[in-house]
Structure formats: structure tokens, C-alpha cells
PDB file of C-alpha atoms in Angstrom:
ATOM      1  CA  UNK A   1       6.285  26.710 -31.343  1.00  0.00           C
ATOM      2  CA  UNK A   2       7.429  26.389 -27.723  1.00  0.00           C
ATOM      3  CA  UNK A   3       3.927  26.925 -26.376  1.00  0.00           C
ATOM      4  CA  UNK A   4       2.485  24.118 -28.511  1.00  0.00           C
ATOM      5  CA  UNK A   5       5.328  21.660 -27.850  1.00  0.00           C
ATOM      6  CA  UNK A   6       5.719  22.583 -24.158  1.00  0.00           C
ATOM      7  CA  UNK A   7       9.468  22.243 -24.640  1.00  0.00           C
ATOM      8  CA  UNK A   8      12.399  24.250 -26.014  1.00  0.00           C
ATOM      9  CA  UNK A   9      14.264  22.182 -28.627  1.00  0.00           C
ATOM     10  CA  UNK A  10      18.042  22.484 -28.660  1.00  0.00           C
ATOM     11  CA  UNK A  11      17.918  23.206 -32.397  1.00  0.00           C
ATOM     12  CA  UNK A  12      15.882  26.358 -31.740  1.00  0.00           C
ATOM     13  CA  UNK A  13      18.277  27.455 -28.995  1.00  0.00           C
ATOM     14  CA  UNK A  14      21.217  26.991 -31.371  1.00  0.00           C
ATOM     15  CA  UNK A  15      19.517  29.187 -33.974  1.00  0.00           C
ATOM     16  CA  UNK A  16      18.832  31.988 -31.482  1.00  0.00           C
ATOM     17  CA  UNK A  17      21.770  31.360 -29.164  1.00  0.00           C
ATOM     18  CA  UNK A  18      22.337  34.929 -27.937  1.00  0.00           C
ATOM     19  CA  UNK A  19      18.683  35.437 -27.004  1.00  0.00           C
ATOM     20  CA  UNK A  20      18.386  32.168 -25.087  1.00  0.00           C
ATOM     21  CA  UNK A  21      21.701  32.581 -23.292  1.00  0.00           C
ATOM     22  CA  UNK A  22      20.481  35.916 -21.946  1.00  0.00           C
ATOM     23  CA  UNK A  23      17.084  34.462 -20.967  1.00  0.00           C
ATOM     24  CA  UNK A  24      18.580  31.465 -19.165  1.00  0.00           C
ATOM     25  CA  UNK A  25      21.239  33.539 -17.410  1.00  0.00           C
ATOM     26  CA  UNK A  26      18.503  35.799 -16.009  1.00  0.00           C
ATOM     27  CA  UNK A  27      16.522  32.918 -14.461  1.00  0.00           C
ATOM     28  CA  UNK A  28      15.966  33.466 -10.740  1.00  0.00           C
ATOM     29  CA  UNK A  29      14.480  31.512  -7.850  1.00  0.00           C
ATOM     30  CA  UNK A  30      10.972  32.818  -7.162  1.00  0.00           C
ATOM     31  CA  UNK A  31      10.349  33.914  -3.559  1.00  0.00           C
ATOM     32  CA  UNK A  32       6.665  33.137  -3.963  1.00  0.00           C
ATOM     33  CA  UNK A  33       7.405  29.589  -5.094  1.00  0.00           C
ATOM     34  CA  UNK A  34       9.917  29.184  -2.282  1.00  0.00           C
ATOM     35  CA  UNK A  35       7.279  30.122   0.312  1.00  0.00           C
ATOM     36  CA  UNK A  36       4.803  27.662  -1.205  1.00  0.00           C
ATOM     37  CA  UNK A  37       7.520  24.985  -1.233  1.00  0.00           C
ATOM     38  CA  UNK A  38       8.080  25.378   2.506  1.00  0.00           C
ATOM     39  CA  UNK A  39       4.383  25.537   3.433  1.00  0.00           C
ATOM     40  CA  UNK A  40       3.392  22.646   1.160  1.00  0.00           C
ATOM     41  CA  UNK A  41       6.305  20.422   2.229  1.00  0.00           C
ATOM     42  CA  UNK A  42       5.648  21.058   5.907  1.00  0.00           C
ATOM     43  CA  UNK A  43       1.976  20.219   5.427  1.00  0.00           C
ATOM     44  CA  UNK A  44       2.796  17.008   3.537  1.00  0.00           C
ATOM     45  CA  UNK A  45       5.268  15.886   6.212  1.00  0.00           C
ATOM     46  CA  UNK A  46       2.592  16.352   8.890  1.00  0.00           C
ATOM     47  CA  UNK A  47      -0.026  14.613   6.731  1.00  0.00           C
ATOM     48  CA  UNK A  48       2.302  11.726   5.860  1.00  0.00           C
ATOM     49  CA  UNK A  49       3.809  11.347   9.332  1.00  0.00           C
ATOM     50  CA  UNK A  50       1.997   8.011   9.943  1.00  0.00           C
ATOM     51  CA  UNK A  51       3.387   6.727   6.624  1.00  0.00           C
ATOM     52  CA  UNK A  52       6.863   7.977   7.522  1.00  0.00           C
ATOM     53  CA  UNK A  53       6.719   6.077  10.810  1.00  0.00           C
ATOM     54  CA  UNK A  54       5.365   2.995   9.018  1.00  0.00           C
ATOM     55  CA  UNK A  55       8.168   3.135   6.424  1.00  0.00           C
ATOM     56  CA  UNK A  56      10.859   3.377   9.097  1.00  0.00           C
ATOM     57  CA  UNK A  57       9.460   0.431  11.077  1.00  0.00           C
ATOM     58  CA  UNK A  58       8.839  -1.598   7.911  1.00  0.00           C
ATOM     59  CA  UNK A  59      12.446  -1.170   6.768  1.00  0.00           C
ATOM     60  CA  UNK A  60      13.823  -1.983  10.231  1.00  0.00           C
ATOM     61  CA  UNK A  61      11.723  -5.127  10.562  1.00  0.00           C
ATOM     62  CA  UNK A  62      12.277  -6.492   7.071  1.00  0.00           C
ATOM     63  CA  UNK A  63      15.788  -5.279   6.218  1.00  0.00           C
ATOM     64  CA  UNK A  64      17.404  -3.637   9.226  1.00  0.00           C
ATOM     65  CA  UNK A  65      19.627  -0.598   9.003  1.00  0.00           C
ATOM     66  CA  UNK A  66      20.377   1.714   7.290  1.00  0.00           C
ATOM     67  CA  UNK A  67      16.948   3.261   6.917  1.00  0.00           C
ATOM     68  CA  UNK A  68      17.919   6.010   4.507  1.00  0.00           C
ATOM     69  CA  UNK A  69      19.666   6.028   1.162  1.00  0.00           C
ATOM     70  CA  UNK A  70      21.840   9.077   0.504  1.00  0.00           C
ATOM     71  CA  UNK A  71      23.450  10.156  -2.736  1.00  0.00           C
ATOM     72  CA  UNK A  72      25.265  13.286  -3.957  1.00  0.00           C
ATOM     73  CA  UNK A  73      23.388  15.258  -6.607  1.00  0.00           C
ATOM     74  CA  UNK A  74      23.903  18.494  -8.518  1.00  0.00           C
ATOM     75  CA  UNK A  75      21.506  21.194  -7.362  1.00  0.00           C
ATOM     76  CA  UNK A  76      20.996  24.856  -8.195  1.00  0.00           C
ATOM     77  CA  UNK A  77      24.021  26.348  -9.980  1.00  0.00           C
ATOM     78  CA  UNK A  78      25.479  22.789 -10.036  1.00  0.00           C
ATOM     79  CA  UNK A  79      26.144  22.885  -6.285  1.00  0.00           C
ATOM     80  CA  UNK A  80      26.500  19.404  -4.769  1.00  0.00           C
ATOM     81  CA  UNK A  81      24.008  18.374  -2.093  1.00  0.00           C
ATOM     82  CA  UNK A  82      22.846  15.078  -0.608  1.00  0.00           C
ATOM     83  CA  UNK A  83      19.466  13.670  -1.547  1.00  0.00           C
ATOM     84  CA  UNK A  84      17.682  11.414   0.968  1.00  0.00           C
ATOM     85  CA  UNK A  85      15.230   8.582   0.294  1.00  0.00           C
ATOM     86  CA  UNK A  86      14.084   5.546   2.195  1.00  0.00           C
ATOM     87  CA  UNK A  87      16.411   2.658   1.318  1.00  0.00           C
ATOM     88  CA  UNK A  88      14.927   0.253  -1.229  1.00  0.00           C
ATOM     89  CA  UNK A  89      18.058  -1.278  -2.784  1.00  0.00           C
ATOM     90  CA  UNK A  90      20.891  -3.454  -1.509  1.00  0.00           C
ATOM     91  CA  UNK A  91      24.472  -2.855  -2.591  1.00  0.00           C
ATOM     92  CA  UNK A  92      25.701  -5.386  -5.199  1.00  0.00           C
ATOM     93  CA  UNK A  93      27.114  -8.504  -3.608  1.00  0.00           C
ATOM     94  CA  UNK A  94      30.442  -9.993  -4.628  1.00  0.00           C
ATOM     95  CA  UNK A  95      30.235 -11.187  -8.216  1.00  0.00           C
ATOM     96  CA  UNK A  96      27.118  -9.101  -8.988  1.00  0.00           C
ATOM     97  CA  UNK A  97      27.042  -5.969 -11.140  1.00  0.00           C
ATOM     98  CA  UNK A  98      23.786  -4.376 -10.045  1.00  0.00           C
ATOM     99  CA  UNK A  99      22.036  -3.629  -6.736  1.00  0.00           C
ATOM    100  CA  UNK A 100      19.054  -5.737  -5.763  1.00  0.00           C
ATOM    101  CA  UNK A 101      15.671  -4.721  -4.374  1.00  0.00           C
ATOM    102  CA  UNK A 102      15.325  -4.960  -0.591  1.00  0.00           C
ATOM    103  CA  UNK A 103      12.490  -6.954   0.992  1.00  0.00           C
ATOM    104  CA  UNK A 104      10.695  -3.714   1.827  1.00  0.00           C
ATOM    105  CA  UNK A 105      11.641  -2.032  -1.447  1.00  0.00           C
ATOM    106  CA  UNK A 106       8.813  -3.302  -3.663  1.00  0.00           C
ATOM    107  CA  UNK A 107       6.049  -1.832  -1.503  1.00  0.00           C
ATOM    108  CA  UNK A 108       7.893   1.423  -0.822  1.00  0.00           C
ATOM    109  CA  UNK A 109       8.596   2.004  -4.509  1.00  0.00           C
ATOM    110  CA  UNK A 110       5.120   0.993  -5.668  1.00  0.00           C
ATOM    111  CA  UNK A 111       3.517   3.477  -3.254  1.00  0.00           C
ATOM    112  CA  UNK A 112       6.245   6.146  -3.744  1.00  0.00           C
ATOM    113  CA  UNK A 113       6.793   6.200   0.016  1.00  0.00           C
ATOM    114  CA  UNK A 114      10.537   6.010  -0.601  1.00  0.00           C
ATOM    115  CA  UNK A 115      10.418   9.541  -2.040  1.00  0.00           C
ATOM    116  CA  UNK A 116       8.937  11.227   1.064  1.00  0.00           C
ATOM    117  CA  UNK A 117      12.295  12.133   2.751  1.00  0.00           C
ATOM    118  CA  UNK A 118      13.009  14.497  -0.151  1.00  0.00           C
ATOM    119  CA  UNK A 119      10.453  16.846   1.408  1.00  0.00           C
ATOM    120  CA  UNK A 120      13.037  17.608   4.099  1.00  0.00           C
ATOM    121  CA  UNK A 121      15.466  18.634   1.323  1.00  0.00           C
ATOM    122  CA  UNK A 122      12.816  21.075   0.095  1.00  0.00           C
ATOM    123  CA  UNK A 123      12.471  22.667   3.534  1.00  0.00           C
ATOM    124  CA  UNK A 124      16.260  22.807   3.859  1.00  0.00           C
ATOM    125  CA  UNK A 125      16.498  24.707   0.563  1.00  0.00           C
ATOM    126  CA  UNK A 126      18.304  22.120  -1.541  1.00  0.00           C
ATOM    127  CA  UNK A 127      15.251  21.283  -3.655  1.00  0.00           C
ATOM    128  CA  UNK A 128      11.861  22.565  -4.755  1.00  0.00           C
ATOM    129  CA  UNK A 129       8.651  20.602  -5.158  1.00  0.00           C
ATOM    130  CA  UNK A 130       8.877  21.310  -8.909  1.00  0.00           C
ATOM    131  CA  UNK A 131      12.033  21.525 -11.006  1.00  0.00           C
ATOM    132  CA  UNK A 132      14.483  19.508 -13.097  1.00  0.00           C
ATOM    133  CA  UNK A 133      15.488  16.197 -11.520  1.00  0.00           C
ATOM    134  CA  UNK A 134      18.931  16.559  -9.871  1.00  0.00           C
ATOM    135  CA  UNK A 135      21.666  14.547 -11.599  1.00  0.00           C
ATOM    136  CA  UNK A 136      24.310  12.387  -9.998  1.00  0.00           C
ATOM    137  CA  UNK A 137      27.823  13.775 -10.705  1.00  0.00           C
ATOM    138  CA  UNK A 138      28.738  11.229 -13.420  1.00  0.00           C
ATOM    139  CA  UNK A 139      25.530  11.970 -15.357  1.00  0.00           C
ATOM    140  CA  UNK A 140      25.975  15.725 -15.014  1.00  0.00           C
ATOM    141  CA  UNK A 141      29.581  15.550 -16.203  1.00  0.00           C
ATOM    142  CA  UNK A 142      28.625  13.485 -19.261  1.00  0.00           C
ATOM    143  CA  UNK A 143      25.685  15.683 -20.199  1.00  0.00           C
ATOM    144  CA  UNK A 144      27.472  19.021 -19.784  1.00  0.00           C
ATOM    145  CA  UNK A 145      30.272  17.655 -21.949  1.00  0.00           C
ATOM    146  CA  UNK A 146      28.073  16.194 -24.691  1.00  0.00           C
ATOM    147  CA  UNK A 147      24.825  18.230 -24.745  1.00  0.00           C
ATOM    148  CA  UNK A 148      24.815  21.966 -25.516  1.00  0.00           C
ATOM    149  CA  UNK A 149      23.248  24.313 -22.942  1.00  0.00           C
ATOM    150  CA  UNK A 150      22.865  21.508 -20.398  1.00  0.00           C
ATOM    151  CA  UNK A 151      24.280  23.576 -17.544  1.00  0.00           C
ATOM    152  CA  UNK A 152      21.341  26.011 -17.813  1.00  0.00           C
ATOM    153  CA  UNK A 153      18.947  23.446 -16.306  1.00  0.00           C
ATOM    154  CA  UNK A 154      20.650  24.115 -12.947  1.00  0.00           C
ATOM    155  CA  UNK A 155      19.675  27.794 -13.006  1.00  0.00           C
ATOM    156  CA  UNK A 156      16.612  26.861 -10.930  1.00  0.00           C
ATOM    157  CA  UNK A 157      16.215  24.511  -7.974  1.00  0.00           C
ATOM    158  CA  UNK A 158      15.929  20.818  -8.776  1.00  0.00           C
ATOM    159  CA  UNK A 159      12.580  19.253  -7.994  1.00  0.00           C
ATOM    160  CA  UNK A 160      10.927  16.150  -6.627  1.00  0.00           C
ATOM    161  CA  UNK A 161       8.684  16.302  -9.675  1.00  0.00           C
ATOM    162  CA  UNK A 162       9.043  18.381 -12.788  1.00  0.00           C
ATOM    163  CA  UNK A 163       7.822  19.494 -16.198  1.00  0.00           C
ATOM    164  CA  UNK A 164       9.950  16.851 -17.946  1.00  0.00           C
ATOM    165  CA  UNK A 165       8.859  14.035 -15.629  1.00  0.00           C
ATOM    166  CA  UNK A 166       5.148  14.533 -16.274  1.00  0.00           C
ATOM    167  CA  UNK A 167       5.251  15.411 -19.976  1.00  0.00           C
ATOM    168  CA  UNK A 168       8.123  13.233 -21.146  1.00  0.00           C
ATOM    169  CA  UNK A 169       9.153  10.183 -19.137  1.00  0.00           C
ATOM    170  CA  UNK A 170      11.589   8.895 -16.553  1.00  0.00           C
ATOM    171  CA  UNK A 171      15.055   8.688 -18.111  1.00  0.00           C
ATOM    172  CA  UNK A 172      17.387   6.033 -16.762  1.00  0.00           C
ATOM    173  CA  UNK A 173      19.611   5.110 -19.722  1.00  0.00           C
ATOM    174  CA  UNK A 174      22.537   7.498 -20.158  1.00  0.00           C
ATOM    175  CA  UNK A 175      22.442   8.376 -23.841  1.00  0.00           C
ATOM    176  CA  UNK A 176      22.500  11.604 -25.830  1.00  0.00           C
ATOM    177  CA  UNK A 177      19.071  11.451 -27.490  1.00  0.00           C
ATOM    178  CA  UNK A 178      16.948  10.784 -24.410  1.00  0.00           C
ATOM    179  CA  UNK A 179      18.784  13.256 -22.183  1.00  0.00           C
ATOM    180  CA  UNK A 180      18.746  15.928 -24.906  1.00  0.00           C
ATOM    181  CA  UNK A 181      14.993  15.416 -25.243  1.00  0.00           C
ATOM    182  CA  UNK A 182      14.536  15.640 -21.474  1.00  0.00           C
ATOM    183  CA  UNK A 183      16.641  18.816 -21.472  1.00  0.00           C
ATOM    184  CA  UNK A 184      14.250  20.485 -23.935  1.00  0.00           C
ATOM    185  CA  UNK A 185      11.436  20.124 -21.372  1.00  0.00           C
ATOM    186  CA  UNK A 186      13.636  21.242 -18.482  1.00  0.00           C
ATOM    187  CA  UNK A 187      14.759  24.363 -20.344  1.00  0.00           C
ATOM    188  CA  UNK A 188      11.153  25.202 -21.178  1.00  0.00           C
ATOM    189  CA  UNK A 189      10.485  25.210 -17.431  1.00  0.00           C
ATOM    190  CA  UNK A 190      13.594  27.320 -16.719  1.00  0.00           C
ATOM    191  CA  UNK A 191      12.578  29.849 -19.374  1.00  0.00           C
ATOM    192  CA  UNK A 192       8.894  30.022 -18.461  1.00  0.00           C
ATOM    193  CA  UNK A 193       8.970  29.313 -14.745  1.00  0.00           C
ATOM    194  CA  UNK A 194       6.228  31.115 -12.894  1.00  0.00           C
ATOM    195  CA  UNK A 195       3.644  30.210 -10.287  1.00  0.00           C
ATOM    196  CA  UNK A 196       1.096  29.093 -12.883  1.00  0.00           C
ATOM    197  CA  UNK A 197       3.471  26.598 -14.527  1.00  0.00           C
ATOM    198  CA  UNK A 198       4.672  25.440 -11.096  1.00  0.00           C
ATOM    199  CA  UNK A 199       1.076  24.770 -10.002  1.00  0.00           C
ATOM    200  CA  UNK A 200       0.151  23.116 -13.319  1.00  0.00           C
ATOM    201  CA  UNK A 201       3.068  20.704 -12.950  1.00  0.00           C
ATOM    202  CA  UNK A 202       1.968  19.808  -9.420  1.00  0.00           C
ATOM    203  CA  UNK A 203      -1.567  19.096 -10.672  1.00  0.00           C
ATOM    204  CA  UNK A 204      -0.262  16.966 -13.555  1.00  0.00           C
ATOM    205  CA  UNK A 205       1.882  15.033 -11.074  1.00  0.00           C
ATOM    206  CA  UNK A 206      -1.175  14.341  -8.916  1.00  0.00           C
ATOM    207  CA  UNK A 207      -3.046  13.125 -11.995  1.00  0.00           C
ATOM    208  CA  UNK A 208      -0.218  10.762 -12.959  1.00  0.00           C
ATOM    209  CA  UNK A 209       0.014   9.345  -9.439  1.00  0.00           C
ATOM    210  CA  UNK A 210      -3.740   8.999  -8.862  1.00  0.00           C
ATOM    211  CA  UNK A 211      -4.856   7.797 -12.277  1.00  0.00           C
ATOM    212  CA  UNK A 212      -1.599   6.326 -13.654  1.00  0.00           C
ATOM    213  CA  UNK A 213      -1.821   8.672 -16.623  1.00  0.00           C
ATOM    214  CA  UNK A 214       0.707  10.774 -18.439  1.00  0.00           C
ATOM    215  CA  UNK A 215       4.428  10.311 -18.943  1.00  0.00           C
ATOM    216  CA  UNK A 216       6.170   7.261 -17.599  1.00  0.00           C
TER     217      UNK A 216
END
């Protein structure tokens, strides 16, 4: 059932709780994947260096400082780390409830250039190229409280892209159903993580970015 769905439904985990708890607790960070993470990230940083320089100058010219956006996230084993992106949003002004897009933000988001600084987090060891998206603390606290087995998604490194992102969709509304569904894909990756699944997720990500196919 898992192999056809490409996810591990919570209902199945509940039915075979002891088995899955052992499987998830035994999840380990692959040394082979870690080496590929470092090599691939270093290569991408070199390849994208002109775009990195462009992004920095573009932000400075159109919006000024700060250049980077930082935010605490939960990483492997729920450890807090800081994620870095190029700044694309302004803080809410007085009387406003939500942040607004910066002048440079539309282009940076459309081209995904704002995501490039996360490659430095991969080299540092806070993230992998592939893995569950790291949650902000408020989201993690809600989900671990409301959704069974949620903490097991942090048994592996969080990723810039991931199995759930390419086969499900981007989740931005904090609600039980969508996050429980996303979790089923994340736990499939935790349970079945190997180099073949890691590589397949990278290829699916490239397909989504190049051809605008797949999960949104």
C-alpha cells in the first residue's frame, strides 16, 4: 500500500504502532547522502554565484538593507537553527496584519533566487538538499500536540526540497488535515530514505521547476 501511495498514512501507523515506532526511531542520517549534499551544494553555489551577486545588488538598489531574512526553524531531532533566505517581504506596518512584498521580492520569488542562501545551511549541516521542510516553532508545537507521530519527521535532516513538496503541495494554512496529509509523505521518506529516493526527489524537483509540473 505504501509503495503505491508513496506515503505512510497515519491510520496505518496507528494500526501497527509498535512496528513503526521502532522503524522511525532507527532512522539515521546517511553519510553517503551527506557527502552528496556538501558536493552538490558547493557546486550550486559556484554555479549560481553570478545570481547570488545579482540578488544582493538588486535588493540593495531596490529595497536597501537588510539583504537576508532569518527565521528560527526546527531541524533534525527538533533542534532549533536559523534558516537564511534573501529578503522578499517587509514587516507589517502600523495598522497592518500581514507583511508586504518588497520591490525586489516578486522577481526573486518567481525565479526562486530567494531560496539560494539555504545552500549554505546545507554545507553547515543544518539542512539537506532533500528532507521534510523545517517548521517554525509555533507550527511545530501545534503539530506535535495535535498530530500523532509528528515528531518522527525530525529524525532526518530537513530539506530545501522534499518528498512531500513534490508529490503533495506547499502547505501554508495551519490546519490538522493538510498537515497530517503532508506528514504521511514526510514519514514515507523517513522510513524509506536511501540514495535512490533522495535522487528521485531531486529529479522530480527539477521537473517541477523546469516544466511547472507536479505538486504545487
